[in-house]
XYZ file of C-alpha atoms in Angstrom:
686
model
C -6.684 -0.062 45.795
C -9.850 -1.169 44.601
C -9.998 2.206 42.060
C -6.422 1.748 41.058
C -7.051 -2.282 39.723
C -10.312 -1.104 38.245
C -8.110 1.719 36.367
C -5.517 -0.391 35.270
C -4.895 -1.585 31.684
C -6.794 -4.837 31.460
C -4.269 -6.455 29.418
C -0.566 -6.437 30.072
C 2.372 -8.358 28.391
C 3.988 -10.406 30.717
C 7.041 -11.911 28.873
C 8.236 -14.829 26.735
C 8.179 -18.510 27.351
C 10.841 -20.676 25.310
C 10.234 -24.269 24.195
C 11.886 -27.015 21.943
C 11.154 -25.074 18.557
C 8.865 -22.052 19.747
C 8.665 -18.725 21.502
C 5.386 -17.769 23.047
C 4.452 -14.685 23.979
C 2.671 -14.008 27.495
C -0.437 -11.664 27.849
C -2.252 -11.417 31.408
C -5.929 -10.480 31.194
C -7.825 -9.255 33.801
C -11.208 -10.662 33.513
C -14.482 -9.970 35.932
C -15.454 -12.980 37.965
C -18.969 -13.897 36.916
C -21.388 -13.184 39.818
C -23.294 -16.015 41.726
C -26.600 -16.885 39.894
C -28.064 -16.971 43.445
C -28.517 -13.718 44.991
C -29.251 -14.995 48.398
C -25.628 -16.458 48.305
C -24.046 -13.219 47.918
C -21.947 -11.890 51.174
C -21.736 -8.484 52.134
C -19.142 -7.689 49.150
C -21.856 -7.999 46.474
C -21.118 -4.213 45.689
C -17.724 -4.999 44.558
C -16.530 -6.455 41.213
C -14.113 -9.133 41.609
C -11.474 -9.761 39.054
C -9.403 -12.782 38.069
C -6.117 -12.934 35.995
C -5.823 -15.073 32.884
C -2.540 -16.328 31.538
C -2.617 -16.210 27.484
C -0.112 -17.636 25.597
C 0.332 -16.505 21.596
C 2.799 -17.968 19.341
C 5.689 -15.617 18.550
C 7.954 -17.727 16.483
C 8.407 -21.293 15.986
C 9.173 -24.041 13.242
C 6.950 -24.669 10.355
C 5.726 -27.945 11.827
C 4.722 -26.334 15.104
C 2.784 -23.394 13.202
C 0.926 -25.977 11.040
C 0.121 -28.090 14.252
C -1.202 -25.266 16.068
C -3.874 -24.808 13.380
C -5.328 -28.374 14.697
C -4.712 -27.805 18.206
C -7.950 -27.528 19.734
C -6.611 -25.594 23.075
C -4.972 -22.981 20.875
C -6.071 -19.790 22.729
C -5.798 -17.278 20.027
C -9.254 -17.160 18.215
C -7.618 -15.501 15.303
C -4.767 -17.787 14.611
C -6.302 -19.395 11.527
C -7.242 -16.072 9.827
C -3.520 -14.790 10.558
C -2.185 -17.933 9.133
C -4.330 -17.919 6.001
C -3.462 -14.311 5.413
C 0.312 -14.638 5.377
C 0.937 -18.542 4.967
C 2.401 -18.110 1.715
C 5.464 -15.921 2.791
C 6.913 -19.221 4.026
C 5.183 -22.377 2.470
C 3.359 -23.125 -0.776
C -0.397 -23.816 -0.695
C 0.180 -27.095 -2.086
C 2.671 -28.300 0.545
C 0.412 -26.782 3.138
C -2.578 -28.945 1.935
C -0.053 -31.704 2.305
C 1.065 -31.080 5.890
C -2.653 -30.477 6.888
C -4.118 -33.613 5.872
C -1.106 -35.638 7.089
C -1.184 -34.490 10.554
C -5.161 -34.826 10.317
C -4.698 -38.247 8.994
C -2.376 -39.125 12.012
C -4.592 -37.793 14.482
C -7.485 -39.681 13.113
C -5.536 -43.019 13.415
C -4.901 -42.336 17.031
C -8.760 -40.896 17.471
C -10.973 -44.198 18.916
C -14.250 -42.362 18.674
C -17.165 -43.619 16.339
C -17.320 -40.545 14.912
C -14.055 -38.183 14.450
C -14.359 -34.697 14.664
C -11.806 -33.168 12.746
C -10.427 -29.775 13.692
C -9.280 -29.196 10.004
C -12.911 -28.992 8.629
C -13.718 -25.498 10.106
C -10.067 -24.335 8.875
C -10.748 -25.619 5.032
C -14.117 -24.222 5.448
C -12.582 -20.734 6.601
C -9.900 -21.108 3.445
C -12.584 -21.926 1.097
C -14.980 -18.988 2.263
C -12.529 -15.877 3.067
C -9.142 -16.863 0.942
C -10.448 -18.683 -2.333
C -8.055 -16.682 -4.184
C -5.019 -18.729 -2.803
C -6.255 -21.630 -5.252
C -6.484 -19.494 -8.546
C -3.384 -20.767 -10.735
C -4.454 -20.935 -14.362
C -5.003 -22.886 -16.237
C -4.876 -26.214 -14.222
C -5.544 -24.764 -10.663
C -3.040 -27.583 -8.819
C -3.585 -26.600 -5.492
C -7.358 -26.650 -5.779
C -7.345 -30.029 -7.576
C -5.098 -31.497 -4.848
C -7.392 -30.300 -2.070
C -10.167 -31.740 -3.828
C -8.380 -35.219 -3.968
C -7.670 -34.887 -0.200
C -11.192 -34.193 0.572
C -12.792 -36.755 -1.452
C -10.379 -39.348 0.151
C -11.305 -38.106 3.719
C -14.886 -38.233 2.901
C -14.789 -42.163 1.668
C -12.801 -42.863 5.098
C -15.295 -40.705 7.270
C -18.356 -41.607 5.296
C -20.467 -41.629 8.622
C -20.006 -38.266 9.547
C -23.394 -36.074 10.117
C -21.838 -32.639 11.322
C -21.562 -29.774 9.112
C -19.230 -29.047 7.461
C -17.964 -32.278 6.736
C -15.328 -33.666 4.114
C -18.231 -34.531 1.860
C -19.629 -30.807 1.701
C -16.393 -29.476 1.490
C -15.419 -31.523 -1.386
C -18.679 -30.222 -3.015
C -17.874 -26.668 -2.333
C -14.103 -27.219 -3.626
C -15.605 -28.764 -7.003
C -18.128 -25.624 -7.613
C -14.994 -23.281 -6.791
C -13.224 -25.128 -9.394
C -16.138 -25.021 -12.124
C -16.417 -21.285 -11.150
C -12.568 -20.341 -11.814
C -12.943 -22.250 -15.203
C -16.101 -20.354 -16.078
C -14.255 -16.980 -15.251
C -11.397 -17.869 -17.416
C -13.792 -18.529 -20.327
C -15.524 -15.539 -20.029
C -12.313 -13.602 -19.784
C -11.009 -15.087 -23.073
C -14.075 -14.002 -24.803
C -13.758 -10.110 -23.129
C -10.251 -10.238 -24.469
C -10.819 -11.182 -27.770
C -13.499 -8.414 -28.197
C -10.878 -5.659 -26.436
C -8.413 -6.607 -29.046
C -10.894 -6.460 -32.097
C -11.817 -2.657 -30.639
C -8.160 -1.867 -30.411
C -7.822 -3.185 -33.839
C -10.687 -0.820 -35.226
C -9.770 2.088 -33.392
C -6.184 1.648 -34.767
C -3.472 4.126 -33.232
C -5.135 7.275 -33.536
C -4.297 8.787 -29.947
C -0.898 9.742 -29.760
C -0.017 12.080 -27.087
C -2.189 15.124 -26.870
C -3.374 15.177 -30.751
C -6.714 13.775 -30.523
C -7.501 14.308 -26.782
C -10.839 14.683 -25.689
C -12.149 18.371 -26.029
C -11.758 20.355 -22.620
C -14.874 21.816 -23.385
C -16.536 18.522 -22.470
C -14.649 18.250 -19.234
C -15.820 22.030 -18.313
C -19.339 20.861 -19.212
C -19.453 17.677 -16.795
C -20.220 18.457 -13.362
C -17.788 17.836 -10.494
C -20.242 15.597 -8.777
C -20.719 13.530 -11.788
C -16.721 13.255 -12.474
C -16.302 12.283 -9.183
C -18.889 9.829 -8.843
C -17.322 8.129 -12.081
C -13.959 8.034 -10.893
C -15.231 6.534 -7.425
C -17.253 3.836 -9.382
C -14.157 3.280 -11.310
C -11.755 3.012 -8.116
C -14.145 1.023 -5.871
C -14.597 -1.710 -8.628
C -10.860 -2.147 -8.849
C -9.922 -1.772 -5.115
C -12.647 -4.583 -4.442
C -10.526 -7.004 -6.816
C -7.584 -6.136 -4.485
C -6.242 -9.831 -3.133
C -4.927 -8.548 0.188
C -2.118 -10.940 0.408
C -0.643 -9.182 -2.799
C -0.229 -6.047 -0.761
C 2.532 -7.655 1.578
C 5.895 -6.148 1.234
C 7.746 -9.713 0.288
C 5.044 -10.181 -2.298
C 4.975 -6.448 -3.606
C 8.611 -5.874 -3.652
C 8.775 -8.774 -6.356
C 6.389 -7.053 -8.680
C 8.423 -6.736 -11.550
C 9.121 -10.236 -11.822
C 7.604 -12.590 -14.811
C 5.313 -14.377 -12.533
C 3.418 -10.924 -12.312
C 2.769 -11.547 -8.545
C 0.566 -8.707 -7.802
C -1.673 -8.049 -10.926
C -4.978 -6.828 -8.661
C -2.256 -3.936 -7.247
C -1.032 -3.319 -10.652
C -4.409 -2.644 -11.912
C -5.057 0.349 -9.264
C -1.702 1.793 -9.978
C -2.464 1.948 -13.621
C -5.676 3.845 -12.598
C -4.217 5.861 -10.327
C -1.751 7.000 -13.161
C -4.286 7.460 -15.576
C -6.115 10.005 -13.348
C -3.190 11.878 -12.759
C -2.065 12.228 -16.296
C -5.816 12.962 -17.129
C -5.563 16.118 -14.685
C -2.326 17.320 -16.052
C -3.190 16.640 -19.675
C -6.566 18.883 -19.415
C -4.186 21.674 -17.910
C -1.446 21.605 -20.521
C -2.779 20.245 -23.827
C -4.523 22.138 -26.549
C -7.058 19.912 -28.298
C -8.441 22.781 -30.886
C -5.706 21.640 -33.197
C -5.721 18.453 -34.714
C -2.064 18.672 -35.580
C -0.783 19.529 -31.964
C 1.587 17.258 -30.446
C 3.375 17.389 -27.123
C 6.698 17.894 -29.286
C 5.219 20.692 -31.074
C 6.653 24.235 -30.172
C 3.712 26.406 -31.882
C 0.178 25.308 -31.021
C -2.778 27.255 -29.504
C -2.492 28.233 -26.038
C -5.354 28.905 -23.237
C -4.849 31.896 -20.866
C -3.849 31.609 -17.498
C -7.304 32.722 -16.563
C -8.808 29.720 -18.551
C -6.293 27.152 -16.924
C -7.034 28.754 -13.729
C -10.896 27.800 -14.084
C -9.738 24.075 -14.975
C -7.546 24.066 -11.631
C -10.671 25.502 -9.814
C -12.806 22.611 -11.357
C -10.393 20.114 -10.557
C -10.512 21.146 -6.942
C -14.105 20.871 -6.790
C -13.824 17.233 -8.019
C -11.428 16.452 -5.437
C -13.710 17.964 -2.872
C -16.556 15.752 -4.268
C -14.121 12.819 -4.159
C -13.281 13.671 -0.570
C -17.269 13.652 -0.126
C -17.598 10.210 -1.078
C -14.434 8.955 0.665
C -12.537 8.327 -2.630
C -9.405 8.885 -1.129
C -7.534 7.441 -4.315
C -8.444 9.810 -6.857
C -8.520 12.789 -4.040
C -4.835 11.700 -4.017
C -4.223 11.427 -7.700
C -5.626 14.518 -8.444
C -4.059 16.496 -5.655
C -0.977 14.555 -7.004
C -1.212 15.906 -10.358
C -1.893 19.719 -9.336
C 1.291 19.366 -7.105
C 3.177 18.001 -10.420
C 6.101 20.065 -11.303
C 4.705 20.776 -15.025
C 1.574 22.068 -13.197
C 2.653 23.731 -10.097
C 5.349 25.835 -12.250
C 2.367 27.756 -13.925
C 2.995 30.789 -11.527
C 0.202 32.717 -13.664
C -1.997 30.395 -13.844
C -1.970 29.717 -10.132
C -2.242 33.329 -9.579
C -5.388 33.463 -11.261
C -7.026 30.853 -8.866
C -9.789 32.188 -6.648
C -8.915 32.392 -2.766
C -11.606 30.030 -2.015
C -10.287 27.329 -4.262
C -7.067 27.889 -3.006
C -8.161 27.701 0.519
C -10.191 24.407 -0.279
C -6.991 22.918 -1.709
C -4.856 23.733 1.104
C -7.581 21.897 3.165
C -7.572 18.816 0.930
C -3.710 18.602 1.716
C -3.484 19.156 5.425
C -6.368 17.048 6.076
C -5.340 14.034 3.890
C -3.742 10.700 5.653
C -0.291 10.955 6.418
C 1.584 7.988 4.840
C 3.450 6.777 7.847
C 0.427 5.504 9.728
C -2.739 3.459 8.589
C -4.269 3.955 12.024
C -4.515 7.884 11.054
C -5.477 6.878 7.696
C -8.196 4.718 9.116
C -9.496 7.415 11.338
C -10.070 9.693 8.821
C -11.546 7.633 6.356
C -14.266 6.436 9.131
C -15.152 9.846 10.181
C -18.133 11.741 9.258
C -20.354 9.388 8.322
C -17.962 7.208 6.436
C -19.364 3.626 5.709
C -18.505 0.134 6.211
C -20.646 -2.895 5.730
C -21.047 -3.600 9.435
C -23.434 -6.206 9.188
C -21.880 -8.143 6.586
C -18.314 -7.937 8.535
C -16.877 -11.268 9.832
C -16.909 -11.282 13.559
C -13.328 -11.846 13.574
C -12.632 -9.057 11.260
C -14.853 -6.786 13.025
C -13.121 -7.621 16.362
C -9.836 -6.984 14.947
C -10.796 -3.534 13.265
C -13.826 -2.143 15.286
C -15.893 0.294 13.491
C -17.524 3.333 14.660
C -21.254 2.852 15.679
C -22.208 6.111 14.537
C -21.336 5.547 11.069
C -23.908 5.392 8.130
C -24.137 2.121 5.856
C -25.313 4.129 2.973
C -21.860 4.744 1.629
C -18.344 2.991 1.091
C -14.370 4.001 1.180
C -11.808 3.872 -1.217
C -8.629 4.356 0.469
C -5.414 5.347 -1.111
C -3.646 1.974 -1.494
C -0.269 3.387 -1.512
C -0.547 4.299 2.524
C -1.350 0.468 3.157
C 1.517 -0.603 0.823
C 3.864 1.599 2.376
C 3.140 0.551 6.055
C 3.298 -3.174 4.911
C 6.393 -2.625 3.235
C 7.889 -0.977 6.473
C 6.786 -3.818 8.346
C 8.822 -6.280 6.008
C 11.810 -4.098 6.225
C 11.749 -3.638 9.892
C 10.928 -7.092 11.151
C 12.818 -10.450 10.190
C 11.342 -13.269 8.558
C 13.045 -15.464 10.918
C 14.433 -14.991 14.339
C 17.385 -16.923 16.391
C 17.317 -20.474 15.739
C 15.815 -20.071 12.365
C 12.237 -19.979 13.578
C 9.514 -18.273 11.645
C 8.971 -14.989 12.803
C 4.975 -15.237 13.065
C 4.842 -12.068 15.453
C 5.590 -10.407 11.977
C 2.774 -12.133 10.145
C 0.396 -10.984 13.138
C 1.237 -7.473 12.704
C 0.984 -7.434 9.024
C -2.474 -9.387 9.476
C -3.433 -6.033 11.434
C -3.104 -4.215 8.174
C -4.803 -6.566 5.940
C -7.599 -6.887 8.169
C -8.357 -3.256 7.567
C -8.145 -3.442 3.724
C -10.521 -6.480 4.046
C -12.699 -4.113 5.823
C -12.803 -1.445 3.368
C -13.152 -3.751 0.736
C -16.602 -4.863 2.203
C -17.641 -1.105 2.439
C -17.299 -0.624 -1.251
C -20.295 -2.878 -1.879
C -22.191 0.173 -0.208
C -21.604 2.098 -3.305
C -24.614 2.903 -5.877
C -23.335 5.380 -8.375
C -24.807 5.864 -11.735
C -22.374 5.081 -14.929
C -21.655 8.072 -16.969
C -20.583 6.413 -20.411
C -19.405 10.274 -21.832
C -17.060 11.182 -18.702
C -15.849 7.007 -18.530
C -15.155 7.602 -22.311
C -13.260 11.069 -21.483
C -11.211 9.669 -18.870
C -9.891 6.776 -20.933
C -9.411 8.478 -23.953
C -5.973 9.724 -23.933
C -2.471 8.107 -23.683
C -0.189 8.925 -20.633
C 2.627 11.665 -21.105
C 5.928 11.669 -19.841
C 7.233 13.923 -17.191
C 9.644 15.530 -19.881
C 6.584 15.791 -22.369
C 4.542 17.522 -19.502
C 7.592 19.854 -18.618
C 8.218 20.952 -22.203
C 4.410 21.660 -22.769
C 4.122 23.217 -19.515
C 7.318 25.623 -20.431
C 5.551 26.363 -24.019
C 2.512 27.626 -21.944
C 4.741 30.011 -19.589
C 8.380 30.398 -20.519
C 10.949 30.187 -17.441
C 12.394 33.703 -16.754
C 15.809 32.319 -16.657
C 16.916 29.277 -18.317
C 17.782 26.243 -16.546
C 20.123 23.345 -17.303
C 18.583 20.566 -19.291
C 18.381 18.408 -16.238
C 17.621 20.713 -13.468
C 13.602 20.061 -13.874
C 14.533 16.724 -12.700
C 14.912 17.565 -9.339
C 11.607 18.961 -9.244
C 9.606 16.430 -11.093
C 6.429 14.622 -9.324
C 8.319 12.643 -6.486
C 7.023 9.166 -6.481
C 6.806 8.645 -2.661
C 5.387 5.271 -2.684
C 7.440 3.758 -5.337
C 10.664 4.816 -3.607
C 9.353 3.630 -0.135
C 8.414 0.248 -1.723
C 12.022 -0.267 -2.344
C 13.363 -0.865 1.000
C 15.021 -3.841 2.303
C 16.427 -5.107 5.295
C 19.580 -6.809 3.786
C 18.370 -10.411 4.124
C 19.156 -12.986 1.712
C 15.845 -13.044 0.441
C 15.100 -11.137 -2.796
C 15.131 -7.670 -1.233
C 12.307 -5.007 -2.343
C 14.861 -2.483 -3.508
C 16.180 -4.626 -6.090
C 13.310 -3.805 -8.243
C 13.837 -0.145 -9.220
C 11.315 2.386 -10.107
C 12.183 5.621 -12.125
C 10.607 8.869 -11.094
C 10.735 10.155 -14.472
C 7.524 10.151 -15.791
C 3.889 8.941 -16.045
C 4.701 6.947 -19.417
C 2.101 4.864 -19.433
C 3.858 1.728 -18.662
C 2.257 -0.648 -16.257
C 5.477 -0.431 -14.195
C 4.562 2.893 -13.000
C 3.897 3.247 -8.954
C 1.425 5.283 -7.423
C 2.774 8.671 -7.321
C 2.151 11.374 -4.863
C 3.930 15.247 -4.788
C 6.960 16.031 -2.985
C 6.049 18.169 0.158
C 8.869 20.696 -0.381
C 6.979 22.021 -3.751
C 3.677 22.173 -1.843
C 1.929 25.491 -1.956
C 2.598 26.675 1.575
C 1.338 23.189 3.135
C 2.798 21.264 5.903
C 1.606 17.830 6.255
C 0.886 15.939 9.984
C 3.151 13.320 11.266
C 1.449 10.505 12.984
C 3.292 8.935 16.109
C 1.755 5.814 15.974
C 3.368 2.555 15.225
C 6.681 4.200 16.766
C 8.338 0.864 17.102
C 8.968 0.730 13.554
C 11.629 2.758 11.427
C 9.620 5.605 9.383
C 10.395 7.536 6.320
C 10.337 10.996 7.280
C 10.565 10.375 10.787
C 13.449 9.182 13.284
C 12.335 6.714 15.552
C 13.975 5.080 18.430
C 17.543 5.997 16.528
C 16.233 4.862 13.531
C 14.699 5.882 10.206
C 14.253 5.184 6.423
C 16.105 7.337 3.881
C 15.750 7.260 0.328
C 19.031 7.803 -1.659
C 19.529 8.125 -5.568
C 22.695 8.554 -7.831
C 23.887 10.926 -10.248
C 26.104 9.576 -12.704
C 26.108 11.862 -15.573
C 23.294 10.102 -17.678
C 20.072 11.146 -16.272
C 16.918 8.846 -16.618
C 14.670 10.136 -13.576
C 15.591 9.867 -10.246
C 16.092 6.208 -9.234
C 15.644 6.027 -5.440
C 16.787 3.095 -3.068
C 15.582 2.952 0.559
C 17.802 2.002 3.450
C 17.487 1.891 7.157
C 19.644 4.483 8.985
C 20.790 4.329 12.740
C 22.340 6.729 14.914
C 25.365 4.740 14.500
C 25.854 5.049 10.610
C 28.455 7.426 9.482
C 28.652 9.005 6.010
C 31.290 6.828 4.573
C 28.995 3.799 5.545
C 25.639 4.758 3.981
C 27.548 5.841 0.966
C 28.703 2.432 0.688
C 25.294 0.931 1.249
C 23.656 3.021 -0.969
C 26.270 2.220 -3.692
C 25.305 -1.579 -3.025
C 21.665 -0.830 -2.900
C 22.214 0.754 -6.819
C 24.472 -2.142 -7.788
C 27.257 -0.165 -7.778
C 29.516 -1.546 -5.099
C 32.579 -1.885 -7.423
C 32.887 2.038 -7.399
C 35.078 3.669 -4.974
C 32.712 5.516 -2.122
C 35.430 8.181 -1.868
C 34.472 9.312 -5.325
C 30.874 10.666 -3.990
C 29.561 12.926 -1.840
C 26.289 12.608 0.111
C 23.740 15.608 -0.110
C 20.329 15.980 1.101
C 17.465 17.620 -0.845
C 16.366 20.161 1.831
C 14.106 21.943 -1.169
C 13.901 22.604 -4.909
C 16.692 25.329 -4.304
C 18.479 24.189 -1.202
C 20.632 21.002 -0.395
C 22.718 20.092 2.902
C 25.956 18.714 1.920
C 26.902 15.981 4.731
C 30.722 16.064 5.869
C 32.513 13.046 5.182
C 33.162 11.991 8.905
C 29.683 13.069 10.189
C 27.213 11.198 11.673
C 24.351 10.990 9.142
C 21.422 10.341 11.560
C 22.331 13.530 13.539
C 23.700 15.742 10.785
C 20.544 15.428 8.485
C 17.750 17.876 8.423
C 14.565 16.379 10.169
C 12.515 19.028 8.764
C 12.949 18.120 5.257
C 11.967 15.160 3.345
C 14.658 12.219 4.070
C 15.930 12.200 0.455
C 19.816 12.136 -0.536
C 21.619 12.022 -3.679
C 25.028 10.709 -4.388
C 27.340 12.711 -6.554
C 30.391 11.700 -8.118
C 33.121 13.917 -8.597
C 34.537 14.198 -11.970
C 37.602 12.054 -13.322
C 40.870 13.753 -12.168
C 39.532 15.981 -9.496
C 40.357 15.292 -6.004
C 37.467 15.043 -3.510
C 37.857 18.449 -1.203
C 38.210 17.488 2.401
C 35.128 19.011 4.286
C 34.518 19.549 8.364
C 31.356 21.351 8.122
C 27.687 21.146 6.331
C 26.861 23.439 3.738
C 23.437 24.510 3.710
C 21.706 26.631 1.193
C 23.142 25.481 -2.168
C 20.840 26.819 -5.046
C 20.142 23.892 -7.436
C 18.805 25.911 -10.172
């Protein structure tokens, strides 16, 4: 009995308790009973460890008033409640309104307090807010929320002028005023730097166009792989530390295309990711020796397959060094570029790549974190001496994201941000914002906070990088414009013409698949602005800031298979069927081809083909079209497809070994849709 008690799980979920306007989750924690300080008072059972069971309540869902009241509740049993709230509150209340509610509650509590010196529970909360979440108050040019907070702090400071403890309203008012001046100074410096950049752009003119003035490939081959990886890591880490975790939330990221530009720090990392991918592709396809060469020219100087193979080998070494530096962002970008259709189709080039480089390339793919699970990513990021600033991490964050003690503190980690964006979008899709009775689903925010905490920990680790700046490499990396997928594909065909001609649009089925961008368009069908209303085309690295982090379609990988994590199995996932549900991506072919525009939908084990087609048409804003005019086909590979029968259960009819990518195809007008009773597997797409 004693042994069983010692080995049982010390934390057990017990159930829920319902109160007016709130739902509490009940957890039973088994804790050891402290031994008696007097050894002589102990009886014959002193050799045994005694335990007691404690009941802990956590707020799972509540009204807005109760959520705010919980912040000021001294009996709140959840230590991380304030940080969970601060990380996610803007999904259901504005900063200014929260300030008003907090001070209204605090003033009411102060009026009821008869003690000589009022000890406000609001002080610690505001202190944490200013220290760790100051970006909440950045709202150029006037920063109204910050000014509102400053006004309230000054008023409270005048009322409670006899406060001696720290922090107090007076000290927080001073800290708030200093933060306001910091924001104003940063904006002034930014205006100056922006003016300088405009002058530089005017001086440089429009010299760069496609491949015409692409930096010399000879320079790339002269740079060491370690130096290139170091410069990439320096640039990536500088952008990653500026990422505002709140902007990674699915409900925020899904509105990234709005005029308000709600995710500028995320957008900056995307631009950098696409630039690296494009730089890799251009180094293989563009011929800079001829100043008159352009992406549309049909007769330019060409490198030999052997020369291009040496460039691929060099990029593989750069990727290997990025892996050594724990720069998973550029590592992903390089691997994605090498797997893009324009590069992957160069069979003669790949045939000339040596075996060791191919083995390294395969290993880098196989060991790259799976996109479905942040925990898998985290375990990989932090292994083999990967570092985080252990001594500088907040105890609260450290508790939420424990870091192995054996890790060195001499290097940092730059994650592939797409992994975290994907998981947060999955959470936003799978979990409702409100539950029965209109209560705010705070349990959803708690799970989002777990992911955001990991981002914050990794941002702290980036401060450990100490990499030299290579100005020539930096200029080379920035010295080109982005090619579209079509331009890249045309260049690739010029280098190695296809053996048999394809239809003009067939290449689009094999272009670089934007897994992240499509995964970030999932929606739960709620009345809020859904993520999938913002469409991202997979046609091109055109240089537009609307491009999303891209990663290759695993169906075109060179004999590589990606591991799938089974963590987070309570959520529907892309490319994995979990608990009778999964997330699939659906595009529509309507004759005009502008890239594969995917929409993600939640598929359950009850969904028939007709229902899936109807939902996909709605997601693509084609609800006025008749679903009976379309077929549903799963894209198994570049050469094989699976036609889903009209009356089939899609969840069971689909192939689970391929990507969960589907396409709706419309039958030509006047042609009757044939009846089908079986699946057709093996259709050639060429």
